[in-house]
Backbone as CSV, one residue per row, in Angstrom:
resi,resn,N_x,N_y,N_z,CA_x,CA_y,CA_z,C_x,C_y,C_z
1,GLU,-92.827,-166.244,-92.998,-92.293,-165.424,-91.733,-92.463,-164.229,-91.724
2,ALA,-93.145,-163.735,-90.381,-93.501,-162.393,-90.539,-92.582,-161.122,-90.701
3,GLY,-91.148,-161.800,-89.779,-90.300,-160.788,-89.979,-89.450,-160.224,-91.083
4,ASN,-89.761,-161.403,-91.989,-88.844,-161.616,-93.150,-89.732,-160.732,-94.714
5,SER,-89.125,-159.671,-94.539,-89.694,-158.822,-96.044,-89.606,-159.674,-97.433
6,SER,-88.539,-160.390,-97.427,-88.306,-161.076,-98.911,-89.100,-162.022,-98.994
7,ALA,-90.144,-162.674,-97.858,-91.088,-163.922,-97.899,-92.236,-163.136,-98.584
8,ASP,-92.442,-161.596,-98.587,-93.670,-161.083,-98.881,-93.374,-160.576,-100.659
9,PHE,-92.413,-160.001,-101.130,-92.351,-159.385,-102.163,-91.908,-160.754,-103.192
10,SER,-91.615,-161.704,-102.744,-91.233,-162.683,-103.163,-92.239,-163.937,-103.735
11,LYS,-93.453,-163.475,-103.256,-94.700,-164.341,-103.492,-95.310,-163.467,-104.562
12,THR,-95.307,-162.501,-105.152,-95.834,-161.812,-106.164,-95.163,-162.648,-107.219
13,LYS,-96.506,-162.651,-108.487,-95.877,-163.654,-109.704,-94.901,-162.825,-110.520
14,ASP,-93.806,-163.738,-110.951,-92.933,-162.707,-111.864,-92.036,-161.593,-111.041
15,PHE,-92.130,-161.645,-109.645,-91.585,-160.866,-109.093,-89.864,-160.722,-109.589
16,TYR,-89.222,-161.804,-110.103,-87.838,-161.760,-110.120,-87.483,-161.192,-111.586
17,LEU,-88.569,-160.826,-112.246,-88.213,-160.217,-113.850,-88.006,-158.824,-113.672
18,PRO,-87.092,-158.514,-114.818,-86.687,-156.979,-114.588,-87.848,-156.172,-115.429
19,ALA,-87.790,-154.950,-114.981,-88.920,-153.870,-115.504,-89.282,-154.153,-116.667
20,ILE,-90.532,-153.856,-116.919,-91.034,-154.076,-118.414,-91.511,-153.080,-118.553
21,GLY,-91.119,-152.867,-120.094,-91.961,-151.468,-120.696,-93.193,-151.883,-121.761
22,SER,-93.781,-151.236,-121.946,-95.254,-151.497,-122.738,-94.593,-151.836,-124.273
23,ASN,-93.636,-151.826,-124.674,-93.222,-151.898,-125.984,-92.133,-153.010,-125.936
24,ASP,-92.240,-154.134,-124.976,-91.210,-154.971,-124.865,-91.472,-156.081,-125.176
25,GLN,-91.113,-157.217,-125.863,-91.113,-158.309,-126.429,-90.769,-159.033,-125.299
26,ILE,-91.662,-159.671,-124.745,-91.313,-160.804,-123.507,-91.872,-161.987,-123.887
27,VAL,-90.987,-162.979,-123.932,-91.402,-164.387,-124.321,-91.373,-164.974,-123.037
28,ARG,-92.080,-165.877,-123.001,-92.476,-166.987,-121.751,-92.481,-168.362,-122.087
29,HIS,-91.461,-168.860,-121.689,-91.400,-170.360,-121.498,-91.773,-170.670,-120.728
30,ARG,-92.025,-172.402,-120.487,-92.298,-172.924,-118.964,-91.479,-172.543,-117.776
31,ARG,-89.974,-172.507,-118.102,-89.568,-172.426,-116.846,-88.645,-171.054,-117.087
32,TYR,-88.518,-170.277,-117.833,-87.810,-169.183,-118.283,-88.393,-167.742,-118.849
33,ALA,-88.076,-166.970,-118.691,-88.883,-165.676,-119.560,-87.610,-165.140,-120.072
34,LEU,-87.853,-163.971,-121.447,-86.584,-163.350,-121.731,-87.550,-162.203,-122.413
35,ARG,-86.331,-161.461,-122.549,-86.934,-159.965,-123.513,-85.641,-159.851,-124.329
36,TYR,-86.808,-160.222,-125.796,-86.098,-160.356,-127.148,-85.771,-159.143,-127.951
37,ARG,-84.959,-158.411,-128.145,-84.332,-157.623,-128.639,-84.264,-157.868,-130.466
38,GLU,-84.946,-157.397,-131.287,-84.977,-157.716,-132.336,-83.699,-157.108,-133.145
39,GLN,-83.702,-155.990,-132.895,-82.770,-154.892,-133.491,-81.215,-155.769,-133.440
40,TYR,-81.057,-156.477,-132.404,-80.285,-157.455,-132.005,-80.069,-158.799,-132.325
41,GLU,-81.239,-159.398,-132.415,-81.388,-160.685,-132.807,-81.160,-161.610,-131.681
42,GLN,-81.426,-161.298,-130.413,-80.872,-161.881,-129.003,-82.063,-161.246,-127.866
43,ALA,-81.853,-161.958,-126.792,-82.640,-161.413,-125.561,-81.375,-160.445,-124.969
44,ASP,-81.929,-159.557,-124.612,-81.028,-159.121,-123.426,-81.266,-159.381,-121.678
45,TRP,-82.315,-159.821,-121.694,-82.176,-160.973,-120.364,-82.917,-161.883,-120.382
46,VAL,-82.430,-163.046,-119.904,-83.200,-164.403,-119.342,-83.334,-164.347,-117.827
47,ALA,-84.530,-164.586,-117.299,-84.806,-164.595,-116.102,-85.377,-166.240,-115.563
48,TYR,-84.805,-166.941,-114.550,-85.677,-167.974,-114.067,-85.223,-168.038,-112.671
49,LYS,-86.101,-169.086,-112.122,-85.656,-169.759,-110.804,-84.670,-170.726,-111.065
50,LEU,-83.624,-170.928,-110.376,-82.725,-172.554,-110.202,-82.892,-172.990,-108.858
51,THR,-83.316,-173.960,-108.901,-83.858,-174.796,-107.906,-82.304,-176.161,-107.498
52,GLY,-82.306,-176.215,-106.070,-81.317,-177.135,-105.755,-81.451,-178.405,-106.368
53,ASP,-82.733,-179.198,-106.519,-83.107,-180.266,-107.404,-82.401,-180.041,-108.906
54,GLU,-82.846,-179.307,-109.571,-82.358,-179.181,-110.925,-80.769,-178.904,-110.579
55,ALA,-80.142,-178.227,-110.022,-78.543,-178.084,-110.125,-78.349,-179.591,-109.694
56,ARG,-78.851,-180.160,-109.300,-77.810,-181.426,-108.897,-78.461,-182.728,-109.906
57,ALA,-79.382,-182.438,-110.766,-80.049,-183.056,-111.501,-79.082,-183.278,-113.029
58,TYR,-79.204,-184.597,-113.403,-78.089,-184.803,-115.028,-79.196,-185.090,-115.980
59,LEU,-78.924,-184.622,-116.810,-79.577,-185.025,-118.192,-78.458,-185.084,-119.383
60,SER,-78.519,-185.881,-120.443,-77.607,-185.649,-121.433,-78.057,-184.812,-122.063
61,ARG,-77.446,-183.882,-123.374,-77.573,-183.174,-124.179,-77.976,-183.763,-125.798
62,ASP,-77.515,-185.041,-125.573,-78.047,-185.806,-126.941,-79.025,-185.644,-127.628
63,GLY,-79.496,-185.346,-128.832,-80.689,-185.037,-129.080,-81.483,-183.698,-128.794
64,ASN,-80.548,-182.845,-128.448,-80.773,-181.314,-128.104,-80.392,-180.797,-129.574
65,LYS,-81.518,-180.279,-130.355,-81.444,-179.259,-131.321,-81.703,-177.722,-131.088
66,PHE,-80.669,-176.859,-131.570,-80.903,-175.529,-131.892,-82.111,-175.335,-132.834
67,VAL,-82.906,-174.627,-132.196,-84.336,-174.119,-133.211,-84.923,-172.964,-133.051
68,PRO,-85.574,-172.247,-133.924,-86.018,-170.977,-134.002,-87.144,-170.795,-132.944
69,ASP,-87.280,-169.967,-132.439,-88.295,-169.352,-130.816,-89.650,-169.294,-131.808
70,PRO,-90.326,-170.182,-131.533,-92.108,-169.797,-132.594,-92.604,-168.425,-131.592
71,LEU,-92.350,-168.542,-130.402,-92.682,-167.171,-129.729,-92.506,-166.077,-129.823
72,VAL,-91.227,-165.864,-130.888,-90.695,-164.604,-130.866,-91.871,-163.938,-131.980
73,LYS,-92.250,-163.152,-132.031,-93.098,-162.695,-132.903,-92.449,-162.244,-134.298
74,THR,-91.448,-161.338,-134.194,-90.679,-160.889,-135.237,-89.662,-162.119,-135.813
75,GLY,-89.609,-163.062,-135.526,-88.847,-164.261,-135.954,-87.611,-163.896,-135.200
76,SER,-87.037,-164.787,-134.480,-85.629,-164.918,-133.786,-84.283,-165.674,-134.799
77,ALA,-83.431,-165.372,-134.348,-82.421,-165.816,-135.230,-82.362,-167.430,-135.785
78,THR,-81.361,-167.737,-136.538,-81.876,-169.023,-137.043,-80.421,-169.972,-136.580
79,HIS,-80.649,-171.367,-136.393,-79.155,-172.329,-136.385,-78.189,-171.952,-137.641
80,ALA,-78.550,-171.583,-138.896,-77.509,-171.250,-139.872,-76.776,-169.684,-139.839
81,ASP,-77.603,-168.940,-139.159,-77.049,-167.865,-138.870,-75.699,-167.521,-138.374
82,TYR,-75.279,-168.898,-137.208,-74.525,-168.617,-136.649,-73.293,-169.771,-137.152
83,THR,-73.534,-170.502,-138.348,-72.732,-171.446,-138.787,-71.485,-170.664,-139.575
84,ARG,-70.299,-171.544,-139.318,-68.605,-171.065,-139.800,-68.852,-169.541,-139.270
85,SER,-69.463,-168.996,-138.543,-69.455,-167.442,-138.004,-68.124,-167.201,-137.405
86,GLY,-67.492,-168.335,-136.783,-66.477,-168.235,-135.741,-66.771,-167.958,-134.615
87,TYR,-68.070,-168.198,-133.750,-68.679,-168.010,-132.798,-69.368,-169.133,-132.270
88,ASP,-69.530,-169.522,-130.896,-70.097,-170.581,-130.253,-71.704,-169.980,-130.386
89,ARG,-72.719,-170.952,-130.149,-74.047,-170.844,-130.230,-73.927,-170.851,-128.374
90,GLY,-74.001,-169.560,-127.913,-73.656,-169.303,-126.560,-75.170,-169.768,-125.816
91,HIS,-75.545,-170.303,-125.170,-76.722,-170.063,-123.846,-77.049,-169.187,-123.160
92,LEU,-77.652,-168.380,-122.925,-78.099,-167.238,-121.907,-78.550,-168.420,-120.815
93,ALA,-79.810,-168.859,-120.990,-79.938,-169.357,-119.753,-79.489,-170.962,-120.043
94,PRO,-78.288,-171.506,-119.177,-77.911,-172.823,-119.609,-78.753,-173.799,-119.546
95,ALA,-78.246,-174.586,-120.663,-78.879,-176.376,-120.635,-78.782,-176.715,-119.091
96,GLY,-77.876,-176.770,-118.851,-77.348,-177.223,-117.179,-77.981,-177.132,-115.992
97,ASP,-79.080,-175.951,-116.371,-79.759,-175.434,-115.150,-81.461,-175.964,-115.232
98,PHE,-81.262,-176.778,-116.381,-82.855,-177.142,-116.662,-82.986,-178.862,-117.047
99,ASN,-82.304,-179.519,-115.618,-82.094,-181.024,-116.037,-83.124,-182.074,-115.436
100,THR,-84.300,-181.069,-115.042,-85.325,-182.235,-114.636,-86.443,-182.840,-115.407
101,SER,-86.468,-181.987,-116.776,-87.258,-182.365,-117.758,-86.689,-182.453,-118.896
102,PRO,-86.678,-183.204,-119.877,-85.958,-183.164,-121.005,-86.912,-182.121,-122.003
103,ASP,-88.074,-181.803,-121.781,-88.886,-180.667,-122.587,-88.107,-179.252,-121.957
104,ASP,-87.821,-179.252,-120.750,-87.624,-178.163,-120.389,-85.909,-177.591,-121.095
105,LYS,-85.497,-178.529,-120.886,-83.976,-178.343,-121.448,-83.974,-178.020,-122.751
106,GLN,-84.985,-178.618,-123.622,-84.943,-178.277,-125.044,-85.105,-176.971,-125.233
107,GLU,-86.143,-176.545,-124.396,-86.656,-175.090,-124.462,-85.013,-174.103,-124.499
108,THR,-84.453,-174.292,-123.765,-82.882,-173.734,-123.589,-82.085,-173.381,-125.020
109,PHE,-82.737,-174.474,-126.060,-81.898,-174.516,-127.290,-82.906,-173.641,-128.312
110,TYR,-83.777,-172.873,-127.687,-84.585,-172.052,-128.849,-83.351,-170.652,-129.066
111,MET,-83.327,-170.409,-130.316,-82.244,-169.330,-130.661,-82.360,-168.222,-130.149
112,SER,-83.816,-167.656,-129.284,-83.906,-166.568,-128.649,-83.002,-166.638,-127.292
113,ASN,-82.505,-167.603,-126.897,-81.749,-168.007,-125.680,-80.166,-167.885,-126.187
114,ILE,-79.761,-167.845,-126.901,-78.329,-167.869,-127.889,-78.087,-166.686,-127.843
115,SER,-76.728,-166.053,-127.962,-75.952,-165.350,-128.047,-74.539,-165.641,-128.777
116,PRO,-74.002,-164.693,-129.469,-72.376,-165.374,-130.058,-71.483,-165.165,-129.303
117,GLN,-70.874,-166.415,-128.622,-69.903,-166.342,-127.708,-68.465,-166.584,-128.194
118,VAL,-67.619,-166.231,-127.819,-66.176,-166.767,-128.385,-66.039,-168.048,-127.462
119,GLY,-65.671,-169.226,-128.121,-65.154,-170.679,-127.928,-64.908,-170.763,-127.024
120,ASP,-63.616,-169.920,-126.441,-62.615,-169.993,-125.597,-63.302,-169.639,-124.214
121,PHE,-64.425,-168.859,-124.386,-64.910,-167.983,-123.155,-66.218,-168.895,-122.674
122,ASN,-66.995,-169.037,-123.940,-68.382,-170.100,-123.790,-67.611,-171.318,-122.797
123,ARG,-66.667,-172.110,-123.140,-66.484,-173.303,-122.681,-65.326,-173.233,-121.515
124,GLY,-65.110,-171.847,-121.391,-63.784,-171.959,-120.129,-64.779,-170.828,-119.244
125,ILE,-64.563,-169.740,-118.617,-64.585,-168.900,-117.546,-66.021,-168.791,-117.318
126,TRP,-66.914,-168.854,-118.484,-68.278,-168.563,-118.767,-68.998,-169.572,-117.663
127,ASN,-68.580,-170.871,-118.057,-68.760,-172.316,-117.967,-68.363,-172.209,-116.507
128,ASP,-67.495,-171.974,-116.258,-67.175,-171.801,-114.820,-68.374,-171.366,-113.695
129,LEU,-68.519,-170.258,-114.239,-69.611,-169.096,-113.752,-70.859,-170.069,-113.508
130,GLU,-71.495,-170.514,-114.904,-72.853,-171.289,-114.343,-72.493,-172.210,-113.604
131,GLN,-71.521,-172.961,-113.706,-71.103,-174.095,-112.722,-71.316,-173.771,-111.222
132,LYS,-70.664,-172.510,-110.981,-70.786,-171.981,-109.777,-72.043,-171.341,-109.277
133,PHE,-72.983,-170.907,-110.254,-74.289,-170.721,-109.706,-74.975,-172.069,-109.740
134,ARG,-74.525,-173.286,-109.872,-75.179,-174.586,-109.951,-74.894,-174.575,-108.255
135,GLN,-73.450,-174.589,-108.301,-73.222,-175.108,-106.292,-73.776,-174.095,-105.767
136,TRP,-74.054,-172.808,-105.880,-74.873,-172.270,-104.833,-76.445,-172.293,-105.150
137,ALA,-76.909,-172.711,-105.629,-78.353,-173.467,-105.951,-78.458,-174.652,-104.961
138,GLU,-77.459,-175.674,-105.150,-77.437,-176.779,-104.396,-77.267,-176.330,-103.259
139,ARG,-76.299,-175.700,-102.676,-76.265,-175.249,-101.055,-77.327,-174.522,-100.868
140,ASP,-77.925,-173.329,-101.228,-79.145,-172.444,-100.937,-80.541,-172.994,-101.325
141,GLU,-80.583,-173.844,-102.244,-81.770,-174.843,-102.480,-82.864,-173.707,-103.549
142,GLU,-82.530,-172.100,-103.709,-82.722,-171.581,-104.498,-82.434,-170.378,-104.703
143,LEU,-82.171,-170.154,-106.031,-81.723,-168.631,-106.371,-82.612,-168.397,-107.575
144,TYR,-82.572,-167.046,-107.718,-83.142,-166.077,-108.666,-81.803,-165.831,-109.811
145,VAL,-81.793,-166.103,-111.062,-81.155,-165.855,-111.950,-81.103,-164.844,-112.946
146,VAL,-80.567,-163.991,-113.322,-80.583,-162.940,-114.384,-79.600,-163.202,-115.279
147,THR,-79.529,-163.398,-116.661,-78.096,-163.207,-117.378,-78.744,-162.482,-118.644
148,GLY,-77.421,-162.111,-119.640,-77.575,-161.548,-120.986,-76.058,-160.798,-120.995
149,PRO,-76.331,-160.096,-122.538,-75.638,-159.665,-123.185,-75.573,-157.995,-123.006
150,ILE,-74.626,-157.135,-122.922,-74.471,-156.071,-122.785,-74.584,-155.611,-124.549
151,LEU,-75.937,-155.162,-124.641,-76.380,-154.769,-126.128,-76.119,-153.209,-126.436
152,LYS,-75.579,-152.959,-127.791,-75.692,-151.711,-127.924,-75.488,-151.066,-129.563
153,PRO,-75.571,-150.270,-129.949,-75.557,-149.787,-130.920,-74.099,-150.089,-131.620
154,GLY,-73.974,-150.178,-132.817,-72.655,-150.268,-133.284,-71.728,-151.747,-133.225
155,LEU,-72.217,-152.780,-132.572,-71.688,-153.899,-132.231,-71.313,-154.880,-133.512
156,PRO,-70.433,-155.510,-134.086,-69.797,-156.376,-135.062,-71.533,-157.144,-135.011
157,THR,-71.495,-158.052,-136.367,-72.517,-158.741,-136.575,-72.141,-159.988,-137.162
158,ILE,-73.129,-160.836,-137.062,-72.743,-162.247,-137.721,-74.511,-162.725,-137.976
159,GLY,-73.974,-163.605,-139.260,-75.697,-164.142,-139.736,-75.734,-164.222,-141.325
160,LYS,-76.121,-165.258,-141.704,-76.946,-165.011,-143.397,-77.973,-164.436,-143.142
161,TYR,-78.854,-164.698,-142.321,-80.138,-164.257,-142.534,-80.646,-162.979,-141.765
162,ASN,-80.281,-163.236,-140.792,-79.986,-162.079,-139.386,-78.907,-161.635,-139.260
163,GLU,-79.054,-160.443,-138.790,-77.848,-159.747,-138.342,-77.816,-159.493,-136.958
164,ILE,-76.746,-160.292,-136.427,-76.689,-160.992,-134.815,-75.857,-160.177,-134.335
165,ALA,-75.908,-159.236,-133.307,-75.035,-158.495,-132.512,-73.910,-159.446,-131.936
166,VAL,-72.647,-159.492,-132.070,-71.688,-159.670,-131.389,-71.586,-159.030,-129.793
167,PRO,-71.915,-159.433,-129.060,-71.651,-158.876,-127.367,-69.889,-158.697,-127.098
168,GLU,-69.744,-157.499,-126.506,-68.309,-157.528,-125.778,-68.067,-158.009,-125.025
169,MET,-69.390,-158.117,-124.177,-69.598,-158.524,-122.251,-70.935,-159.002,-122.137
170,TYR,-70.732,-159.964,-121.214,-72.134,-160.266,-120.612,-71.906,-160.249,-119.109
171,TYR,-73.309,-160.329,-118.652,-73.608,-160.171,-117.062,-74.462,-161.612,-116.844
172,LYS,-74.113,-161.487,-115.657,-75.064,-162.411,-114.812,-75.316,-162.322,-113.275
173,ILE,-76.367,-162.297,-112.433,-77.058,-161.699,-111.461,-77.426,-163.009,-110.770
174,ALA,-77.615,-163.149,-109.381,-78.147,-163.987,-108.391,-78.379,-163.335,-107.526
175,LEU,-79.890,-164.051,-106.996,-80.820,-163.248,-105.931,-80.525,-164.400,-104.912
176,CYS,-80.463,-164.398,-103.730,-80.791,-165.837,-102.658,-81.498,-164.952,-101.598
177,LEU,-82.769,-165.357,-101.226,-83.744,-165.556,-100.482,-83.824,-166.267,-99.343
178,THR,-83.115,-167.163,-99.269,-83.226,-168.373,-98.329,-82.477,-168.408,-96.956
179,ASP,-81.803,-167.157,-97.149,-80.846,-167.302,-95.731,-81.841,-166.227,-94.944
180,ASP,-81.195,-165.761,-93.638,-81.578,-164.497,-93.006,-82.155,-163.396,-93.537
181,GLN,-80.477,-163.261,-94.271,-80.425,-161.854,-94.986,-80.600,-162.059,-96.334
182,PRO,-81.398,-161.454,-97.511,-81.236,-161.417,-98.637,-79.871,-160.930,-99.265
183,ARG,-79.507,-161.860,-100.250,-78.145,-161.180,-100.494,-78.131,-161.471,-102.275
184,MET,-77.489,-160.602,-102.912,-77.176,-160.299,-104.392,-76.088,-160.171,-104.643
185,ILE,-75.389,-160.568,-106.104,-74.377,-160.544,-106.514,-74.226,-160.369,-108.097
186,GLY,-73.435,-159.808,-108.649,-73.250,-159.456,-110.139,-71.762,-159.668,-110.931
187,PHE,-72.011,-160.004,-111.772,-70.966,-160.487,-112.381,-70.907,-159.892,-113.762
188,LEU,-69.634,-159.343,-114.369,-69.424,-158.874,-115.588,-68.171,-159.488,-116.112
189,MET,-68.371,-159.956,-117.586,-67.101,-160.586,-118.267,-67.068,-160.177,-119.765
190,LYS,-65.680,-159.889,-119.891,-65.735,-159.731,-121.549,-66.005,-161.211,-122.235
191,ASN,-66.241,-161.165,-123.440,-66.318,-162.524,-124.220,-65.363,-162.842,-124.784
192,GLU,-64.231,-163.161,-124.090,-63.231,-163.356,-124.247,-62.267,-164.573,-123.048
193,PHE,-61.560,-165.377,-123.634,-60.742,-166.211,-122.809,-60.488,-165.225,-121.691
194,SER,-60.579,-165.952,-120.525,-59.772,-165.562,-119.384,-59.654,-166.725,-118.440
195,ASN,-58.326,-166.450,-117.855,-58.315,-167.654,-116.605,-58.155,-167.135,-115.277
196,GLU,-58.794,-165.747,-114.956,-58.830,-165.219,-113.796,-60.052,-165.969,-112.830
197,ASN,-59.626,-165.526,-111.558,-60.430,-166.009,-110.634,-61.921,-165.249,-110.754
198,LEU,-62.946,-166.120,-110.234,-64.270,-165.380,-110.882,-64.251,-164.270,-110.156
199,LYS,-63.935,-164.070,-108.986,-64.119,-163.400,-107.964,-63.607,-161.762,-108.426
200,THR,-62.945,-161.759,-109.363,-62.228,-160.674,-110.402,-63.463,-160.162,-111.097
201,PHE,-64.366,-160.920,-111.523,-65.485,-160.333,-112.260,-66.890,-159.785,-111.322
202,VAL,-66.576,-160.140,-110.090,-67.768,-159.301,-109.208,-68.126,-157.728,-109.708
203,VAL,-69.546,-157.138,-110.036,-69.555,-155.932,-109.932,-70.883,-155.485,-109.248
204,SER,-70.935,-154.691,-108.730,-72.376,-154.185,-108.486,-73.436,-154.538,-109.321
205,VAL,-74.609,-154.759,-108.955,-75.967,-154.399,-110.111,-76.233,-153.629,-110.630
206,ASP,-76.233,-152.221,-109.537,-76.043,-150.952,-109.848,-75.044,-150.675,-111.688
207,GLU,-74.003,-151.092,-111.569,-73.094,-150.748,-112.721,-73.447,-151.944,-113.704
208,ILE,-74.237,-153.320,-113.647,-74.719,-153.675,-114.699,-76.383,-153.081,-115.417
209,GLU,-77.025,-152.468,-114.232,-78.289,-151.874,-114.953,-77.603,-150.082,-115.691
210,ARG,-76.325,-149.919,-115.179,-75.807,-148.365,-115.983,-75.476,-148.659,-117.270
211,LEU,-74.971,-149.912,-117.570,-74.147,-150.258,-118.800,-75.638,-150.920,-119.568
212,THR,-76.907,-151.507,-118.829,-77.568,-152.122,-119.801,-79.079,-151.396,-119.788
213,GLY,-79.373,-150.426,-119.035,-80.322,-149.610,-118.987,-81.450,-150.667,-118.367
214,ILE,-81.369,-151.604,-117.916,-82.246,-152.373,-117.462,-82.333,-152.011,-115.764
215,ASP,-83.576,-152.171,-115.591,-84.129,-152.127,-113.776,-84.267,-153.686,-113.473
216,PHE,-83.231,-154.416,-112.879,-83.097,-155.371,-112.280,-83.923,-155.552,-110.621
217,PHE,-84.862,-156.290,-110.478,-85.745,-156.867,-109.201,-86.344,-155.647,-109.096
218,PRO,-87.014,-154.993,-109.610,-87.716,-153.622,-109.479,-89.040,-153.928,-108.244
219,ARG,-89.521,-155.268,-107.976,-90.532,-155.574,-107.070,-89.810,-155.815,-105.626
220,ILE,-88.590,-155.776,-105.349,-87.658,-155.672,-104.043,-88.289,-154.517,-103.748
221,PRO,-88.434,-154.087,-102.211,-88.694,-152.675,-101.481,-87.413,-151.784,-101.486
222,ASP,-88.113,-150.780,-101.991,-86.687,-149.584,-102.610,-85.643,-149.922,-101.297
223,ALA,-85.643,-149.856,-100.377,-84.617,-149.444,-99.065,-83.145,-150.557,-99.599
224,LEU,-84.408,-151.865,-99.541,-83.413,-153.127,-99.691,-82.683,-153.072,-101.136
225,GLU,-83.477,-152.897,-102.207,-83.385,-152.610,-103.213,-81.857,-152.135,-103.897
226,LYS,-81.868,-151.166,-102.823,-80.712,-149.867,-102.937,-79.505,-150.727,-102.475
227,LYS,-79.717,-150.997,-101.164,-78.559,-151.916,-100.893,-78.195,-152.825,-101.267
228,LEU,-79.141,-153.674,-102.075,-78.405,-154.978,-102.436,-77.715,-154.778,-103.860
229,GLU,-78.396,-153.741,-104.794,-78.098,-153.297,-105.764,-76.488,-152.630,-105.893
230,SER,-76.037,-151.879,-104.511,-74.987,-151.160,-104.473,-73.591,-151.687,-104.154
231,SER,-74.108,-153.023,-103.635,-73.001,-153.876,-103.019,-72.008,-154.670,-103.833
232,THR,-71.017,-154.664,-103.500,-70.022,-155.555,-104.186,-69.249,-156.645,-103.321
233,THR,-70.060,-157.038,-102.193,-69.398,-158.207,-101.250,-69.782,-159.427,-102.064
234,THR,-68.742,-160.052,-101.541,-68.554,-162.005,-101.803,-69.136,-162.773,-100.744
235,LYS,-69.134,-161.653,-99.789,-69.496,-162.615,-98.551,-71.032,-163.648,-98.478
236,GLY,-71.192,-164.785,-97.890,-72.181,-165.164,-98.211,-72.508,-166.105,-99.410
237,TRP,-71.632,-165.755,-100.694,-71.626,-166.521,-101.781,-70.314,-167.416,-101.652
238,PHE,-69.128,-166.914,-102.051,-67.698,-167.274,-101.965,-67.467,-167.731,-100.801
239,SER,-67.084,-169.003,-100.396,-66.279,-169.700,-98.737,-64.648,-169.047,-98.849
240,ALA,-64.275,-169.415,-97.963,-62.936,-169.105,-97.719,-62.018,-169.833,-98.596
241,ARG,-62.370,-171.028,-98.849,-61.835,-172.121,-99.824,-61.784,-171.489,-101.264
242,ASN,-62.600,-170.909,-101.652,-62.713,-170.870,-103.043,-62.696,-169.465,-103.347
């Protein structure tokens, strides 16, 4: 559509990926891409498009195995690094977002997409947020999603073979371009149990950029990017009912 600037920038390949530096280790799987940080043995972002079809589909996780990522040149963490660590193998790109193909779903079990999460967090409020994103994808037919841990020196580590940083916080960002007006929303959550309302975790994407040093959605025209990334509105995301 001529008047819709979103239609133009979103046609460029990889437009939804964060800014990439020349030394970054970028890993591209079929349905998602990530930046692997060897120093922390995990990704600091994973990015993908979530469609309504995927959000509506269901596939069992039976038979899915956590495996090292063969595309990580420096070697990813291993399944055994997490064993008896007290932490869940927490998906960054959730398996439940890739339910239209068993191969796509299995790709979310690469250890490059896994981060040490507190069990009550991973299976609780974080899972609630993942489900909320799927509801939005069903409603809006298409979301661009970026998720990751906040990585910084000095975090505690787990791992028999690799030192995997245990993040204190995680973020999740959604961009919707199917409405008349582009919308963006960011969430920041502590790696701990919570029974708060999801809305209490909404922050500006600017805030997430400040904490991570990552430049999200750099291909959005500057004025629009500035407007979207400074916003903390839940308008157009949460309905009055929830």
